[in-house]
Every structure is written in C-alpha cells, then in structure tokens.
Tab-separated table of C-alpha atoms in Angstrom:
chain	number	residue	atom	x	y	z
A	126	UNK	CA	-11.805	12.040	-12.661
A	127	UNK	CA	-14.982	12.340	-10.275
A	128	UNK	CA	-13.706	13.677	-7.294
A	129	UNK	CA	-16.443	12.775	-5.022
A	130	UNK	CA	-19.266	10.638	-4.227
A	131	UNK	CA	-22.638	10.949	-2.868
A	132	UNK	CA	-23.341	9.229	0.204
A	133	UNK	CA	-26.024	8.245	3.112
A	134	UNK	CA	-25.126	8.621	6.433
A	135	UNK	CA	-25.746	5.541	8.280
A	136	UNK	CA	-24.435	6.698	11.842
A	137	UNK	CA	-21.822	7.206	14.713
A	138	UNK	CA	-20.058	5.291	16.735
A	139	UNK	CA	-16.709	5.302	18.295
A	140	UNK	CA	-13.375	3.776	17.485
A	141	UNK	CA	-9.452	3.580	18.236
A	142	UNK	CA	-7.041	4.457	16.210
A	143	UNK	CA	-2.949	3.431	15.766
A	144	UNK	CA	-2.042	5.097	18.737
A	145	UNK	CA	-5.098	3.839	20.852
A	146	UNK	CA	-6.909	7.160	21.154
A	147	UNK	CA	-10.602	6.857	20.706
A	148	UNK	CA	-11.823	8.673	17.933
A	149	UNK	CA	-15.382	9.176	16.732
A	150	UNK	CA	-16.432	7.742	13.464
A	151	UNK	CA	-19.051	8.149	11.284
A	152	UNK	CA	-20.413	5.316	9.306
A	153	UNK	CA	-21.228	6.070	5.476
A	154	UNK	CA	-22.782	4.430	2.742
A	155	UNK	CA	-20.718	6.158	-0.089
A	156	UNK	CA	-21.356	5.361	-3.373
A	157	UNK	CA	-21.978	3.982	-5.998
A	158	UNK	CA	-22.843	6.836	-8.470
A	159	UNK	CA	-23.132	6.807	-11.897
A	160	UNK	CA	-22.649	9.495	-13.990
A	161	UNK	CA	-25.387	10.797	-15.533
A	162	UNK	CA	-24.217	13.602	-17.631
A	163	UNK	CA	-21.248	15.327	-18.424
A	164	UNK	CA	-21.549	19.236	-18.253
A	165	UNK	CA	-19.708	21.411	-20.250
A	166	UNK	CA	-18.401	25.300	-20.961
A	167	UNK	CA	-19.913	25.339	-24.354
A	168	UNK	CA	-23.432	23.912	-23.908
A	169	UNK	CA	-24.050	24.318	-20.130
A	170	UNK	CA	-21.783	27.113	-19.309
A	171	UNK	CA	-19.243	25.193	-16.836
A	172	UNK	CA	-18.139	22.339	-16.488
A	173	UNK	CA	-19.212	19.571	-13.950
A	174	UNK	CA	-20.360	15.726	-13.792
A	175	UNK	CA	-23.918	15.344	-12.511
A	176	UNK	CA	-23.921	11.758	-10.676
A	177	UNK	CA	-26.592	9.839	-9.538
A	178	UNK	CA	-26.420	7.750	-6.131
A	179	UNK	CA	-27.461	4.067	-6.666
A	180	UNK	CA	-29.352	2.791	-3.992
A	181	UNK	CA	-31.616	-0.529	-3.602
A	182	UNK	CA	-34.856	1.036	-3.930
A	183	UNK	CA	-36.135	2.682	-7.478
A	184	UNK	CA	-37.933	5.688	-8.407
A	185	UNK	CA	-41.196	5.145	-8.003
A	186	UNK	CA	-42.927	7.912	-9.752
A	187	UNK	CA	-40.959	8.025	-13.144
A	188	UNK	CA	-41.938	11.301	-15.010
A	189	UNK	CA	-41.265	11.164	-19.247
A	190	UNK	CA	-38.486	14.074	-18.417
A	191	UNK	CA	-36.831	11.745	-16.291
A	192	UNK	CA	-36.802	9.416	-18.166
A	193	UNK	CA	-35.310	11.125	-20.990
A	194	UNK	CA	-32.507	12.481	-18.950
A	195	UNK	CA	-31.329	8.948	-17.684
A	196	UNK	CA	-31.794	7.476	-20.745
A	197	UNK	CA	-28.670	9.419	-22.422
A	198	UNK	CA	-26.467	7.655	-20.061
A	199	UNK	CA	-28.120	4.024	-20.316
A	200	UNK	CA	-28.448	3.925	-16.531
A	201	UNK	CA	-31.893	3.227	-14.285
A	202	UNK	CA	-33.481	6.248	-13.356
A	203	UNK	CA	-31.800	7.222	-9.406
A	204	UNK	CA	-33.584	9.101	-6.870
A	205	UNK	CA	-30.586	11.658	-5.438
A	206	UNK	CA	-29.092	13.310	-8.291
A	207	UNK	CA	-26.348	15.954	-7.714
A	208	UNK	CA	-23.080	17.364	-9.803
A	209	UNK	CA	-19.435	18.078	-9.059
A	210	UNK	CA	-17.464	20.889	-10.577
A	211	UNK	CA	-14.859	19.292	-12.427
A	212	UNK	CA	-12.548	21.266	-14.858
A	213	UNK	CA	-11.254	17.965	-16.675
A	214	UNK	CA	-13.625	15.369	-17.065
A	215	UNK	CA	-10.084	13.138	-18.829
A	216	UNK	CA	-11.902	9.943	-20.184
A	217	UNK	CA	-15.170	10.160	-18.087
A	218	UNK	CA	-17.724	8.788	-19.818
A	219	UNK	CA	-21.701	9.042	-19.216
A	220	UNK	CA	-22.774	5.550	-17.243
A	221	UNK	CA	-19.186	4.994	-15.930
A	222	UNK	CA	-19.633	4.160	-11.970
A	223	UNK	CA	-17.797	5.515	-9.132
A	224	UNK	CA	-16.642	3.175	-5.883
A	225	UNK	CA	-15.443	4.646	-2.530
A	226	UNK	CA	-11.678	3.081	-3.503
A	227	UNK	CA	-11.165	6.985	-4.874
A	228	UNK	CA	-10.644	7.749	-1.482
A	229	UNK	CA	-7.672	6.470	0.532
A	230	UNK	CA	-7.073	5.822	3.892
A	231	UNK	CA	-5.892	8.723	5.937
A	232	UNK	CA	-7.202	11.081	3.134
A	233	UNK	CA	-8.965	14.213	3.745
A	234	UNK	CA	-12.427	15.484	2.531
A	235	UNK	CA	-15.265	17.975	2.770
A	236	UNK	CA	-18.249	16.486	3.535
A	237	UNK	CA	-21.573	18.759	2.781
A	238	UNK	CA	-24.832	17.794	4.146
A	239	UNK	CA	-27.949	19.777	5.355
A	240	UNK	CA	-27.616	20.141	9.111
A	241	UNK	CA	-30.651	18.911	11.300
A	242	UNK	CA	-33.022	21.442	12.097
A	243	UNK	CA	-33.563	23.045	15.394
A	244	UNK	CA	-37.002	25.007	15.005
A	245	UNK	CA	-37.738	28.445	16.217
A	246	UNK	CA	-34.305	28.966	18.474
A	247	UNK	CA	-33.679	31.661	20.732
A	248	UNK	CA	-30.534	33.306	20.673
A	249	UNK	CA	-28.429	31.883	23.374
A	250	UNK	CA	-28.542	28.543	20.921
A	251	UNK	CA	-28.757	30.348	17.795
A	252	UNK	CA	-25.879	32.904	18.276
A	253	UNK	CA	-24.318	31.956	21.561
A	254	UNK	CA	-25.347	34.880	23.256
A	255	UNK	CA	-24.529	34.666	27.271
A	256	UNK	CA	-27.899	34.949	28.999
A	257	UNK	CA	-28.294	36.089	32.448
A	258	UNK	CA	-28.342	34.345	35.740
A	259	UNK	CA	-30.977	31.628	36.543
A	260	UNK	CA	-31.501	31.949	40.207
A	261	UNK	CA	-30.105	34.613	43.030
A	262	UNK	CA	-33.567	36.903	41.968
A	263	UNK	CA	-32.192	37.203	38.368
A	264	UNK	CA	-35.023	38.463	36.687
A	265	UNK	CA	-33.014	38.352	33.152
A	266	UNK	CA	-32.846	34.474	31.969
A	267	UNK	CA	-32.438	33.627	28.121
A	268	UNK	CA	-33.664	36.997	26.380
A	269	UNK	CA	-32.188	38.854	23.884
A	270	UNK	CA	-31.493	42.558	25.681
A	271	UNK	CA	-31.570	45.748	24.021
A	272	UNK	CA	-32.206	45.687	20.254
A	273	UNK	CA	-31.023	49.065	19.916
A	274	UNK	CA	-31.203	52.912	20.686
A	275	UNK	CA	-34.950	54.906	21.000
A	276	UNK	CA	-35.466	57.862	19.229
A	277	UNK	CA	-31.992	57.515	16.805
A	278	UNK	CA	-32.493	55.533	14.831
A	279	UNK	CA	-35.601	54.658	15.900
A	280	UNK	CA	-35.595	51.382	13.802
A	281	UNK	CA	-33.511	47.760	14.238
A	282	UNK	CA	-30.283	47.950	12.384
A	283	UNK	CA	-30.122	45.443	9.483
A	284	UNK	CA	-27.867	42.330	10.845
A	285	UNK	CA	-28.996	42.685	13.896
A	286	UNK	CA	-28.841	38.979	15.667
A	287	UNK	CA	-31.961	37.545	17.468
A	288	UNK	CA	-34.010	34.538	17.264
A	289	UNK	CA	-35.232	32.624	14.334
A	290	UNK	CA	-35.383	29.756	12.882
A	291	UNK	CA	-32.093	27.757	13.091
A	292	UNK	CA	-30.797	24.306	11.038
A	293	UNK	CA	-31.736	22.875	7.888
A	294	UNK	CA	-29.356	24.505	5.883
A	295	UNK	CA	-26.217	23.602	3.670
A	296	UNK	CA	-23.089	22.937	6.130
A	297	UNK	CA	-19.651	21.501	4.817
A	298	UNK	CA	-17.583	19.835	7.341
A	299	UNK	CA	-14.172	20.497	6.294
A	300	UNK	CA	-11.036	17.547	6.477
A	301	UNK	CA	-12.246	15.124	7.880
A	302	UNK	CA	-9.728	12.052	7.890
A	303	UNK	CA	-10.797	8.866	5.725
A	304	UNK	CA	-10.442	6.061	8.116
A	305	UNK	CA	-11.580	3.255	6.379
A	306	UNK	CA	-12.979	2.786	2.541
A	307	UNK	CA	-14.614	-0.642	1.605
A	308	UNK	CA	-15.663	-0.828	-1.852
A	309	UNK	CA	-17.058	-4.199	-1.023
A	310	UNK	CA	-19.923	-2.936	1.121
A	311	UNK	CA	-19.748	0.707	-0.419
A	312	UNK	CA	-18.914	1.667	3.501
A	313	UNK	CA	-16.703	4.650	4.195
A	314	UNK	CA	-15.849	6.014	7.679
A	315	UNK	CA	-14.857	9.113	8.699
A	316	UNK	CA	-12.993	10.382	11.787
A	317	UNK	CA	-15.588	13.016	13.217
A	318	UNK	CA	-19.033	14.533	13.054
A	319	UNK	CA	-21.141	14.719	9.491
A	320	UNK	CA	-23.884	17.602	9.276
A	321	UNK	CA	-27.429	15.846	9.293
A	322	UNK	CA	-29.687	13.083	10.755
A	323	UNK	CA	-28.996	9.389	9.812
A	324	UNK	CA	-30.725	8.899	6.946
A	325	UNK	CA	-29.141	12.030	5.499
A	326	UNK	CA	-27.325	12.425	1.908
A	327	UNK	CA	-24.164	13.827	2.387
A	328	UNK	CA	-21.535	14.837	-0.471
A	329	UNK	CA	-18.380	13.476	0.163
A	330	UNK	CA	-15.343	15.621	-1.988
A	331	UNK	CA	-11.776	15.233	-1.585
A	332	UNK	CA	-10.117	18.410	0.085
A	333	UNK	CA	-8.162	20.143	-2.289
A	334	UNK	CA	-4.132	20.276	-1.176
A	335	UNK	CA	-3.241	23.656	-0.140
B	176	UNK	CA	-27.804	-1.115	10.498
B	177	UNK	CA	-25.348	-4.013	8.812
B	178	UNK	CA	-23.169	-1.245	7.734
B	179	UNK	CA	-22.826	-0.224	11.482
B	180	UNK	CA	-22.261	-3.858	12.678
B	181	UNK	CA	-19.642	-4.509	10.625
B	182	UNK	CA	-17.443	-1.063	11.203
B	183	UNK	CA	-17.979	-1.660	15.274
B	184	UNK	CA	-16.927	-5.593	15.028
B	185	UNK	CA	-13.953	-4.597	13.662
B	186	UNK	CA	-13.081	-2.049	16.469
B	187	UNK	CA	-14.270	-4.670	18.976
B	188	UNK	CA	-11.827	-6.403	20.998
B	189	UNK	CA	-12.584	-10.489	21.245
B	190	UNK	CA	-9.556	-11.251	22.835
B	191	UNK	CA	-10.066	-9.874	26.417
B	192	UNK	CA	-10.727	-12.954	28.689
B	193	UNK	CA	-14.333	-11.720	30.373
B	194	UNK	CA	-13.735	-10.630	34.073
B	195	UNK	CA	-16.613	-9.488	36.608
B	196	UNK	CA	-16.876	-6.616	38.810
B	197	UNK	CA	-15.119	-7.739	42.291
B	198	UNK	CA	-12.372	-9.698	40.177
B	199	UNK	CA	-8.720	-8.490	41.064
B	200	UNK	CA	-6.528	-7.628	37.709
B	201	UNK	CA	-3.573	-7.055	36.212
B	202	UNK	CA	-4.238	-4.584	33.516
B	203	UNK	CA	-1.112	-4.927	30.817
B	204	UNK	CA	-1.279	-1.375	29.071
B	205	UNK	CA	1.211	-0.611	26.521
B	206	UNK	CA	2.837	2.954	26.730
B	207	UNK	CA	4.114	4.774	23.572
B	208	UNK	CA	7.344	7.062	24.844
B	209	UNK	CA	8.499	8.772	21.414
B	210	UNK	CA	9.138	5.143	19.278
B	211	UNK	CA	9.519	2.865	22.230
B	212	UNK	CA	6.977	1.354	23.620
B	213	UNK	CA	6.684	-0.660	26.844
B	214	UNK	CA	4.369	-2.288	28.759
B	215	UNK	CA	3.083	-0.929	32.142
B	216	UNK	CA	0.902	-2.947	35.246
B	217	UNK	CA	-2.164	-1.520	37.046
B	218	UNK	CA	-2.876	-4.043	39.415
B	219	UNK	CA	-5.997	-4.101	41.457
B	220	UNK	CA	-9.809	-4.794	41.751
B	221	UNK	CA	-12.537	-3.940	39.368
B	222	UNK	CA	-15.224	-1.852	41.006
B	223	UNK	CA	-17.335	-1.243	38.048
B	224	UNK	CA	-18.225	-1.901	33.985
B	225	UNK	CA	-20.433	0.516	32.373
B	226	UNK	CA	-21.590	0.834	28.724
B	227	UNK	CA	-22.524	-1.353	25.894
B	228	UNK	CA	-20.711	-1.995	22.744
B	229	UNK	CA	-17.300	0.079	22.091
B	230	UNK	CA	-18.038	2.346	24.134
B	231	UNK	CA	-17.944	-0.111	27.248
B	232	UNK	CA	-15.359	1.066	30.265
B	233	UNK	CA	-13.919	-0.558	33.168
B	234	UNK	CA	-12.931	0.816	36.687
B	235	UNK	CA	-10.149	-0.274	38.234
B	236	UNK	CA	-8.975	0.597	42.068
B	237	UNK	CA	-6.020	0.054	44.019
B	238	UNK	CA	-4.357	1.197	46.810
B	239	UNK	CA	-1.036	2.589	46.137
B	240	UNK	CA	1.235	3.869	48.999
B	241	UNK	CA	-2.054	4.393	51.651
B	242	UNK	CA	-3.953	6.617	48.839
B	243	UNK	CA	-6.373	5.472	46.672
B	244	UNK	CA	-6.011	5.459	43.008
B	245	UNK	CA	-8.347	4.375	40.202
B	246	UNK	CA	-7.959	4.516	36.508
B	247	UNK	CA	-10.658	3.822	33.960
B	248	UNK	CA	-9.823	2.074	31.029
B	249	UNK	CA	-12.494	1.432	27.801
B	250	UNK	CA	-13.089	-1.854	27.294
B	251	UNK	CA	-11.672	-2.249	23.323
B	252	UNK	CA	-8.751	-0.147	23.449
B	253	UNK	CA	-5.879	-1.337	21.196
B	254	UNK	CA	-3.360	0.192	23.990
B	255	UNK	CA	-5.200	-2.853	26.568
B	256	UNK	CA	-2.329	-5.707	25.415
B	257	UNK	CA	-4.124	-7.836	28.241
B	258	UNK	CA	-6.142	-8.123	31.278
B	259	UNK	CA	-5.350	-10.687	33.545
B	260	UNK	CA	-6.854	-12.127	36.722
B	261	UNK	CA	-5.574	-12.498	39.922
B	262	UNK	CA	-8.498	-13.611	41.448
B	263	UNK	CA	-12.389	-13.656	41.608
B	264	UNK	CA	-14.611	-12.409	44.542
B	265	UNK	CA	-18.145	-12.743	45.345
B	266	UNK	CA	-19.607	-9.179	45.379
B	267	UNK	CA	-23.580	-8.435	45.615
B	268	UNK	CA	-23.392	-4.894	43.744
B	269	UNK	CA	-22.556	-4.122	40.091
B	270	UNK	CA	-20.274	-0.930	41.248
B	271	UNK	CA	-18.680	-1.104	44.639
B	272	UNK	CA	-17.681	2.644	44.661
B	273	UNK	CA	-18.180	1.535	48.753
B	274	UNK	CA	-15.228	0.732	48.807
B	275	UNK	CA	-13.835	4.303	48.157
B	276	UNK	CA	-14.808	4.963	52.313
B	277	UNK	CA	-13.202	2.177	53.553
B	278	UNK	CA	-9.701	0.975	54.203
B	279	UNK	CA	-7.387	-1.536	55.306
B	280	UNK	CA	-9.172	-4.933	56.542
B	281	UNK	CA	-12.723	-3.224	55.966
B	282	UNK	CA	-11.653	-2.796	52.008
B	283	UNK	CA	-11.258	-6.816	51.297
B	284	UNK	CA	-13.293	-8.589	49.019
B	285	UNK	CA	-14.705	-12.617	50.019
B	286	UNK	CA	-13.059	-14.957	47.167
B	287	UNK	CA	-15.132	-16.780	45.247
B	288	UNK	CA	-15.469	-21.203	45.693
C-alpha cells in the first residue's frame, strides 16, 4: 500500500474543532497520484513506489526519456514526480491511482515540504541569538559578538554559528492531525502549519505508530 | 481558491441572527464541565466586530456588580449555541470602547425607532 500522497498547498485559514477551540488549518490539494514505477531490491537496490501528482495542467516540454518512463505505466506524462519507501508494495500495480480516503480523520502524518526562503539572515533570526539593547546608548544591536579567541587558535572553529543564508531547504512537519479528507475535491486539511509558500508541493506520509 | 471556499463555508456559522455594534445581547455559550455540558448567559452590549471571514470576533461589555467586564467571543464558534437580542441602539461609531470611561446614566445607549 502507498502510504502517502503528494500534495499542493493551497493555504491557511482557521477553524473549530469538537470542543470549540479554534484550531489552524491548512488547506491541501492531496492527490491524486499515480504510480509510476515500482522500485525494487533486486533491480534498483530498495524498494519504493515513485508516484506522480496529477494535476490539470500537462507537461509542456515532453523530452523522449520522459516519455519512455511514463509510458511503462500507461499514464500521461506528470510534472511532480517523487517516491515513497515502501517495503511491501502487496498488489500495487504500475498506473493504479491513489485518493486522499488513505488518510482518516483524526490520523496523524509527516508532512515534508521545502520551507520558504528568508535570504541572507543574520543571526538573531537564523539561530536565535539574543542581541543587545536597542536604545539606553546601546551601541551593540543585532551583531554576532566574538567569533572566537586571538592568537589560539587564531582561526574560526568549524560549527561556529553566524549569518547566512536561511530557508529553502527540506523541513518535515511531524503529526499533524488529519482533520478532514475529501476524495471528492482531492482536499485534505490539516490541523497546523505546513513548511512552504502556497503554491508549494508538500509530501504528505502517514506517521508511523510508535 | 475553490478549495479554500469550500473548507471555510463549512466552518462558517449561518445560523447567527446578524446583530450591529450598539445592539444589547444575550450571548448563549455552552460550557463543557468533564461530560456535562450546560449553557451559560453573557448579557450585555456589543461595543465592537472586527475581522472578516472565520476569523471575525465580537466584543461584548457589561457591567457586572459596579466593574466592568467584557468578553470577546469569535464570531463562528461551535461553543456560540445562540446570540440573542435584547435590543437595538443607534450608535455613530463602529467600536464604542468610550464607553469603557463612563458609567452609570453617562454609559446608556439611545434605542433605535
């Protein structure tokens, strides 16, 4: 069984749930993929499904290699492709699709997205780092401090936190709670945050019971 | 931006009979003690409404024993069983936080014709 979907996230807005607490929820369109190919010990060296996510709009630019790939599976070419480990595929087959009714209400799943990027941040955003005092003749606002002793070791140790660039990079947000999954309009919503700008693709994969 | 329409109409209350800043309420809100649950008054005037969509609040003031005592509730919460109203004023301000420095006969509101 897939264990996952790939999704697009649509947005955030607010909600309330049994108890009448609001909760923030995050609109997804989840799904559907299609499985493109089935990965396994012998040939690929693990095992994993790579799914496409079918959206309205085509490839436009369809390269021969492409089309080769897809055409194992009998499926139209997709634009996001990604894969999810899976250690027993069970009766999977290439070109099966996948709805958002494999997740339930009040499930939980990690959701892994590439976080929005910030640019060049110093390090009171980048590492929480305390800063000094704005006003009262501070003379020490947002910079970094000492980087380290003079003449020993006379170089920056390796590790050392300053400023850089910060976002754009792989992020899972772990259990979130499913709070409502319609396969009719592919919709999913999740209690809480999602890493990424609308707009985003997301992997959605169920959090595995501890 | 269907998608986002159709997960906030669902969360949006359509049962709340519209009231107006100035209007004078009873606010029925259910309270959740362990697995009972019961149903408590806040009686007195709206001074304010603020925020579109779900995320829309109300402000409700009343006077209770000489001190003042507000309590904001959002607009589409399922723990809101009803809001009723006393009566209707005419105000001339969207938020009559004014009324926080007065009391007594200065703190009444003109009814509405």
């Amino acid at each position: 069984m897939l264990e996952g979907l790939i999704g697009k996230k649509i947005g955030i807005t607010q909600g309330f749930d049994e108890q009448g607490n609001a909760v923030p929820l995050t609109v997804i369109q989840a799904g559907p993929c299609t499985v493109i190919q089935i990965k396994s010990t012998d040939k690929d060296g693990y095992r994993a499904l790579q799914v496409g996510f079918v959206e309205g709009r085509t490839v436009k630019t369809q390269s021969k290699a492409q089309l080769g790939h897809f055409k194992k599976s009998g499926s139209p070419l997709t634009p996001v492709l990604r894969e999810f480990r899976c250690d027993d595929p069970g009766e999977v087959k290439e070109g099966d699709q996948f709805f958002v009714d494999i997740f339930k209400v009040g499930e939980k799943v990690h959701v892994t997205g590439t976080s929005k990027g910030k640019g060049f941040a110093g390090v009171v955003k980048r590492h929480h780092f305390r800063g000094g005092g704005a006003s009262h003749g501070s003379m020490f606002h947002r910079a970094p401090g000492s980087i380290g002793a003079s003449s020993y070791p006379s170089r920056v140790v390796r590790g050392l936190r300053m400023g850089g660039h910060m976002g754009h990079e792989r992020v899972t947000t772990r259990n979130l709670v499913v709070f409502q999954a319609d396969k009719d309009h592919n919709l999913l919503v999740l209690s809480g945050a999602v890493p990424g700008p609308n707009g985003g693709y997301i992997l959605i994969q169920k959090a595995k019971k501890s | 931006m269907s998608l986002m329409q159709l997960v906030e109409d669902k969360q949006k209350r359509t049962d709340i009979e519209p009231f107006g800043v100035g209007d004078t309420v009873k606010v029925h809100v259910i309270i959740k003690e362990g697995d009972k649950e019961r149903v408590q008054i806040f009686q007195g005037d709206v001074i304010a409404k603020r925020g579109r969509g779900l995320d829309a609040t109300f402000t409700v003031r009343k006077i209770s024993f000489g001190i003042g005592v507000e309590k904001i509730f959002p607009l589409h919460s399922k723990s809101i069983k009803k809001v009723e109203i006393v009566r209707s004023t005419k105000v001339r301000r969207a938020k009559l936080y004014y009324l926080r420095k007065l009391k007594g006969k200065a703190a009444r509101l003109r009814e509405d014709k």
